[in-house]
Amino acid sequence: MFCKPSWRTLLLSTTTVLAVGVISPDARADIPDENYQPVLAHLLGTVMPPKLDDFHAATENLTSEFKDFCSDPDKSGLEGTQAAFHAAMDIWQEIQPWHMGPLVANGRDQHIEYWPDKHGTAARQFRKLMFDKPAAYTDPEKLSGASAALQGFPALEEVLFADDHGDQMVAADEDGVFLCQYGTAIATNLGTLSGELQAEWPEFATAVENAGPDSMDYPTAKFAATDLYRALHEGLLIISSQKLARPLGDGAEDASAGRAESPISERSLRNIEHNLIGLFAIYDGTWGDVGEEGKGLAALIDNSLLDRSFKLNWQTVGDTVAELPPSVAEVLEQPNGYTVLTDLKGQIDFLTTLVENDVGGNTQLGGGFNALDGD
Amino acid sequence: MKIAKILGTAALVTTLGAQAYAAPAAKDVLTTYADIAHAGYEDSLITAKELQAAIDELVANPSAATFDAAKSAWLASRAPYQQTEVYRFGNAIVDDWEGKVNAWPLDEGLIDYVETGLYGEESEENPAYTANVIANPTLTISGETLDASTIDAALLESLHEIDDVEANVATGYHAIEFLLWGQDLHGTDAGAGERKWTDYASGDACTNGNCDRRGEYLQAAADLMVSDLEWMTAQWAEGGEARETVLEGDGVPGLTAIVTGMGSLSYGELGGERTKLGLLLHDPEEEHDCFSDNTHNSHFYDALGIQNVYLGRYTRVDGSVVEGPSLSDLVAANDAALDTELRAKLAASVVAGKVMVTRAQGGEAFDQLIAMGNEDGNAVVQSFVDALVDQTKSIEQIIAAVGIDGIEFEGSDSLDNPAAVN
């Protein structure tokens, strides 16, 4: 059981203080376009590239672990490969919300992780795959042209963590041999995707940093910075409306951990914890040991009280997630688990409101697309 | 059913006073918008009534000829309806209603027999996955018994989205489509559903059982669709709620509705959920008109509908034209370059949609175009997606050009691709 003070108590107390110091965004003069450029340069040119290096290294390590495991399968090798999966997934979850440029070009983010799977496509296609065992799916290059639902982290999760797949790979039976080859192909393809992302990012960053009338895509730096704001805003919306609302369902009776992200590897809340790290970097400009405090969107906010309050609220939510077990399933097993997750969703929703009102208002960014659902 | 979110209170700004040349009044633009909506829904109603008559004839006199006539009538009915889809996002009255007539995708096992080898026998998400109303006068769904002995509009309405599962689509175009074509079992190979007319035959000629109940279902679905379209047509007539809503106030809410509809359909719904997702998954289950293989036309007419509302011009099914002062005129008065750019991009999307139509007419339907390994076909579909994304970027700029603010378009999980906007 997790007994925590109400998130409203924790969060609203800070924003009550805030109300005194906030200047109405409407009363402000327009932020000069050149003010957005250092933020773009810092976040896209300084902060993100080392993280993409980390991601690529993690996927390369995952491939290496998978190959080693499959060359002489045993329990220890399986566990090592699962650990490599988690390490790669951790850094991916931090990068995932930076929904822009090479990350989303040609559906790259979907190929890295196809989720949520609203129509159950992955399960249906995986059943057929295991029935047919087509050789093409053991070839990383051919796999890259396959369904997004059959490549990337969720597919790899299925191979490494689902049902008896681990045992089958260790036993090296017919299914196990195919799973090993298929899993290695997925990991290799992830290495390729992360390498492409790493390679393409600098050109994108340069294009954004050079926003101006001569740019087809970014006629102003403010227009370009809007993508960063949207990433921050949508990242929180996705955590709330998909990563938490889906498993929560319409009520406690309807809750299902199976609808959470990464349910088989039991890391749905660990994903959110890492999402928040990557998202905070957009605001603050620091990401682990990379970057510099106050050089993200916060640089555009001329209000230190608001800034401190926002960070405090964010820290509160981050602490909440960090104290929870890594999976939604584990929390839902507790007597008050549903309430705990509902409260967490409330905290995320509150952060979203702060982003809309305080960050959006004071940076004069906002609007545009919502990268969420259609039918 | 989703509706684009309006984040803030839209405010008319003074840019309207700094126009390069006289702009049409917002009310006039909105009147054209409402006139086109009324004409589009009325055309949808007219063609739905023709479909209803063809279905009545099929049920009364089942034969290959009456069956083909009903299928032709269904195909014809799609052209005007798809051009109205641009009204869905931004107009709550449409969005709240449209699921009754065009909900998609559906778990067709709710309605009739399916090939379970492909479809499966159960779904964790949907207790009614293989309920098969046509075969079962009594249904038990989630522990509740339902009397389905009489198949009529009331039963279909009670089944629609039963158990709060959106895939339980019991009414509308796609339910009728399934009853006319059946499942497309060809995967990404050539061929649509191959239901036989004998599924509606009498006596010993009846195939797959329950032909009388299947006919009753088909007629009830057609009757309901006509009724639903009559209602929506009335909402856009003089004094109708939809028309009154877009015309009220200073014009900003109405203009916001136009731009929201154009952007949300372009980007999240058509570009993303209906097209890019199919391409990402190479999966025919992600095809909009998946039973009839008519997706190319549905997508084309969606794109045409977006262009219609911007240009303020719609060609009706009888060939007559409804036109008037347009959003294009309004944008041109404020930013002529943007208007020129957007006109070109909207035309490019329509052309990209037409390429898919041409490929389909040549024997390569949408489900084949998205097949894994069909690089050329994939490129054709991707071009359509790219064109839609591209035009959305320009649509977004309308917001500033005509002085409306705070619009958030529907997006999609499968689509956010600035790199494609080149």
Short mmCIF file of N, CA, C and O in Angstrom, two decimals, chain B residues 365-417:
data_model
loop_
_atom_site.label_atom_id
_atom_site.label_comp_id
_atom_site.label_asym_id
_atom_site.label_seq_id
_atom_site.Cartn_x
_atom_site.Cartn_y
_atom_site.Cartn_z
N ALA B 365 -5.46 -1.66 -55.62
CA ALA B 365 -6.24 -0.94 -54.62
C ALA B 365 -5.36 -0.51 -53.45
O ALA B 365 -4.19 -0.90 -53.35
N PHE B 366 -5.96 0.27 -52.56
CA PHE B 366 -5.21 0.84 -51.44
C PHE B 366 -4.51 -0.23 -50.62
O PHE B 366 -3.36 -0.05 -50.19
N ASP B 367 -5.19 -1.35 -50.35
CA ASP B 367 -4.55 -2.38 -49.51
C ASP B 367 -3.34 -3.00 -50.20
O ASP B 367 -2.43 -3.47 -49.53
N GLN B 368 -3.33 -2.98 -51.52
CA GLN B 368 -2.13 -3.44 -52.24
C GLN B 368 -1.03 -2.36 -52.21
O GLN B 368 0.14 -2.68 -52.11
N LEU B 369 -1.46 -1.13 -52.33
CA LEU B 369 -0.48 -0.03 -52.33
C LEU B 369 0.31 0.03 -51.03
O LEU B 369 1.48 0.40 -51.02
N ILE B 370 -0.33 -0.34 -49.92
CA ILE B 370 0.37 -0.24 -48.62
C ILE B 370 1.10 -1.54 -48.25
O ILE B 370 1.68 -1.63 -47.17
N ALA B 371 1.08 -2.51 -49.15
CA ALA B 371 1.69 -3.82 -48.83
C ALA B 371 3.18 -3.70 -48.58
O ALA B 371 3.88 -2.89 -49.21
N MET B 372 3.68 -4.51 -47.66
CA MET B 372 5.11 -4.59 -47.41
C MET B 372 5.82 -5.01 -48.69
O MET B 372 5.41 -5.95 -49.37
N GLY B 373 6.87 -4.30 -49.02
CA GLY B 373 7.66 -4.64 -50.21
C GLY B 373 7.20 -3.94 -51.47
O GLY B 373 7.93 -3.93 -52.46
N ASN B 374 6.01 -3.34 -51.46
CA ASN B 374 5.53 -2.61 -52.64
C ASN B 374 6.04 -1.17 -52.54
O ASN B 374 5.31 -0.25 -52.18
N GLU B 375 7.31 -1.01 -52.84
CA GLU B 375 7.94 0.31 -52.63
C GLU B 375 7.28 1.39 -53.47
O GLU B 375 7.08 2.52 -53.00
N ASP B 376 6.95 1.05 -54.70
CA ASP B 376 6.33 2.04 -55.57
C ASP B 376 4.95 2.42 -55.05
O ASP B 376 4.58 3.60 -54.99
N GLY B 377 4.18 1.40 -54.66
CA GLY B 377 2.85 1.66 -54.11
C GLY B 377 2.92 2.44 -52.81
O GLY B 377 2.15 3.38 -52.59
N ASN B 378 3.85 2.05 -51.96
CA ASN B 378 4.04 2.78 -50.69
C ASN B 378 4.34 4.25 -50.97
O ASN B 378 3.85 5.14 -50.26
N ALA B 379 5.15 4.50 -51.98
CA ALA B 379 5.53 5.87 -52.30
C ALA B 379 4.32 6.69 -52.75
O ALA B 379 4.21 7.88 -52.44
N VAL B 380 3.43 6.05 -53.48
CA VAL B 380 2.21 6.74 -53.91
C VAL B 380 1.39 7.18 -52.70
O VAL B 380 0.91 8.32 -52.62
N VAL B 381 1.25 6.28 -51.75
CA VAL B 381 0.47 6.60 -50.55
C VAL B 381 1.20 7.64 -49.70
O VAL B 381 0.60 8.57 -49.18
N GLN B 382 2.52 7.48 -49.60
CA GLN B 382 3.30 8.44 -48.82
C GLN B 382 3.19 9.84 -49.42
O GLN B 382 3.15 10.84 -48.69
N SER B 383 3.14 9.90 -50.74
CA SER B 383 3.00 11.22 -51.39
C SER B 383 1.70 11.90 -50.97
O SER B 383 1.64 13.12 -50.78
N PHE B 384 0.67 11.10 -50.84
CA PHE B 384 -0.62 11.63 -50.39
C PHE B 384 -0.50 12.16 -48.97
O PHE B 384 -0.95 13.26 -48.65
N VAL B 385 0.15 11.36 -48.12
CA VAL B 385 0.36 11.79 -46.72
C VAL B 385 1.18 13.08 -46.69
O VAL B 385 0.83 14.05 -45.99
N ASP B 386 2.26 13.10 -47.44
CA ASP B 386 3.13 14.28 -47.45
C ASP B 386 2.36 15.52 -47.89
O ASP B 386 2.54 16.61 -47.32
N ALA B 387 1.53 15.35 -48.90
CA ALA B 387 0.76 16.50 -49.40
C ALA B 387 -0.20 17.01 -48.32
O ALA B 387 -0.37 18.22 -48.14
N LEU B 388 -0.80 16.09 -47.60
CA LEU B 388 -1.73 16.49 -46.54
C LEU B 388 -1.01 17.19 -45.39
O LEU B 388 -1.49 18.19 -44.84
N VAL B 389 0.14 16.66 -45.03
CA VAL B 389 0.93 17.30 -43.97
C VAL B 389 1.37 18.69 -44.42
O VAL B 389 1.30 19.66 -43.67
N ASP B 390 1.79 18.75 -45.65
CA ASP B 390 2.27 20.02 -46.20
C ASP B 390 1.16 21.07 -46.18
O ASP B 390 1.36 22.21 -45.75
N GLN B 391 -0.01 20.69 -46.62
CA GLN B 391 -1.10 21.67 -46.66
C GLN B 391 -1.51 22.09 -45.24
O GLN B 391 -1.94 23.22 -45.02
N THR B 392 -1.33 21.17 -44.29
CA THR B 392 -1.72 21.51 -42.91
C THR B 392 -0.86 22.64 -42.36
O THR B 392 -1.35 23.50 -41.62
N LYS B 393 0.41 22.62 -42.70
CA LYS B 393 1.30 23.70 -42.24
C LYS B 393 0.79 25.05 -42.74
O LYS B 393 0.87 26.06 -42.03
N SER B 394 0.29 25.07 -43.96
CA SER B 394 -0.23 26.34 -44.49
C SER B 394 -1.59 26.67 -43.90
O SER B 394 -1.90 27.84 -43.66
N ILE B 395 -2.38 25.65 -43.67
CA ILE B 395 -3.69 25.88 -43.04
C ILE B 395 -3.49 26.53 -41.67
O ILE B 395 -4.22 27.44 -41.28
N GLU B 396 -2.45 26.06 -41.00
CA GLU B 396 -2.16 26.62 -39.68
C GLU B 396 -1.89 28.12 -39.77
O GLU B 396 -2.24 28.88 -38.85
N GLN B 397 -1.31 28.54 -40.85
CA GLN B 397 -0.98 29.96 -40.98
C GLN B 397 -2.20 30.83 -41.25
O GLN B 397 -2.14 32.05 -41.14
N ILE B 398 -3.32 30.18 -41.62
CA ILE B 398 -4.56 30.95 -41.80
C ILE B 398 -4.96 31.61 -40.50
O ILE B 398 -5.51 32.71 -40.47
N ILE B 399 -4.64 30.91 -39.43
CA ILE B 399 -5.06 31.38 -38.10
C ILE B 399 -4.59 32.81 -37.88
O ILE B 399 -5.34 33.67 -37.46
N ALA B 400 -3.33 33.03 -38.18
CA ALA B 400 -2.79 34.38 -38.01
C ALA B 400 -3.27 35.30 -39.11
O ALA B 400 -3.58 36.47 -38.86
N ALA B 401 -3.40 34.76 -40.32
CA ALA B 401 -3.74 35.62 -41.45
C ALA B 401 -5.11 36.26 -41.31
O ALA B 401 -5.31 37.41 -41.69
N VAL B 402 -6.08 35.51 -40.80
CA VAL B 402 -7.43 36.09 -40.72
C VAL B 402 -7.79 36.50 -39.31
O VAL B 402 -8.91 36.92 -39.06
N GLY B 403 -6.82 36.33 -38.39
CA GLY B 403 -7.06 36.87 -37.06
C GLY B 403 -7.89 36.01 -36.15
O GLY B 403 -8.73 36.51 -35.41
N ILE B 404 -7.69 34.71 -36.21
CA ILE B 404 -8.29 33.83 -35.21
C ILE B 404 -7.14 33.16 -34.50
O ILE B 404 -6.04 33.07 -35.02
N ASP B 405 -7.39 32.67 -33.31
CA ASP B 405 -6.27 32.19 -32.51
C ASP B 405 -6.70 31.03 -31.63
O ASP B 405 -7.87 30.83 -31.36
N GLY B 406 -5.70 30.27 -31.21
CA GLY B 406 -5.94 29.26 -30.19
C GLY B 406 -6.49 27.95 -30.70
O GLY B 406 -7.10 27.20 -29.96
N ILE B 407 -6.26 27.64 -31.96
CA ILE B 407 -6.79 26.40 -32.51
C ILE B 407 -5.80 25.27 -32.33
O ILE B 407 -4.61 25.43 -32.57
N GLU B 408 -6.29 24.14 -31.92
CA GLU B 408 -5.44 22.96 -31.84
C GLU B 408 -6.06 21.88 -32.70
O GLU B 408 -7.19 21.45 -32.49
N PHE B 409 -5.33 21.45 -33.71
CA PHE B 409 -5.87 20.45 -34.63
C PHE B 409 -5.75 19.06 -34.06
O PHE B 409 -4.84 18.76 -33.30
N GLU B 410 -6.64 18.19 -34.52
CA GLU B 410 -6.48 16.78 -34.23
C GLU B 410 -5.19 16.29 -34.85
O GLU B 410 -4.86 16.64 -35.98
N GLY B 411 -4.47 15.48 -34.10
CA GLY B 411 -3.27 14.87 -34.64
C GLY B 411 -3.42 13.37 -34.63
O GLY B 411 -4.52 12.85 -34.53
N SER B 412 -2.32 12.69 -34.73
CA SER B 412 -2.39 11.25 -34.68
C SER B 412 -1.10 10.70 -34.12
O SER B 412 -0.06 11.35 -34.18
N ASP B 413 -1.22 9.50 -33.59
CA ASP B 413 -0.03 8.86 -33.04
C ASP B 413 0.96 8.53 -34.15
O ASP B 413 2.15 8.41 -33.91
N SER B 414 0.44 8.34 -35.32
CA SER B 414 1.29 7.83 -36.39
C SER B 414 1.87 8.93 -37.25
O SER B 414 2.54 8.66 -38.22
N LEU B 415 1.58 10.15 -36.90
CA LEU B 415 1.94 11.21 -37.83
C LEU B 415 2.35 12.48 -37.12
O LEU B 415 1.60 13.04 -36.36
N ASP B 416 3.52 12.88 -37.35
CA ASP B 416 4.01 14.21 -36.96
C ASP B 416 5.32 14.33 -37.67
O ASP B 416 6.35 13.92 -37.16
N ASN B 417 5.30 14.82 -38.84
CA ASN B 417 6.44 14.67 -39.71
C ASN B 417 6.83 15.98 -40.38
O ASN B 417 6.60 16.17 -41.56
#
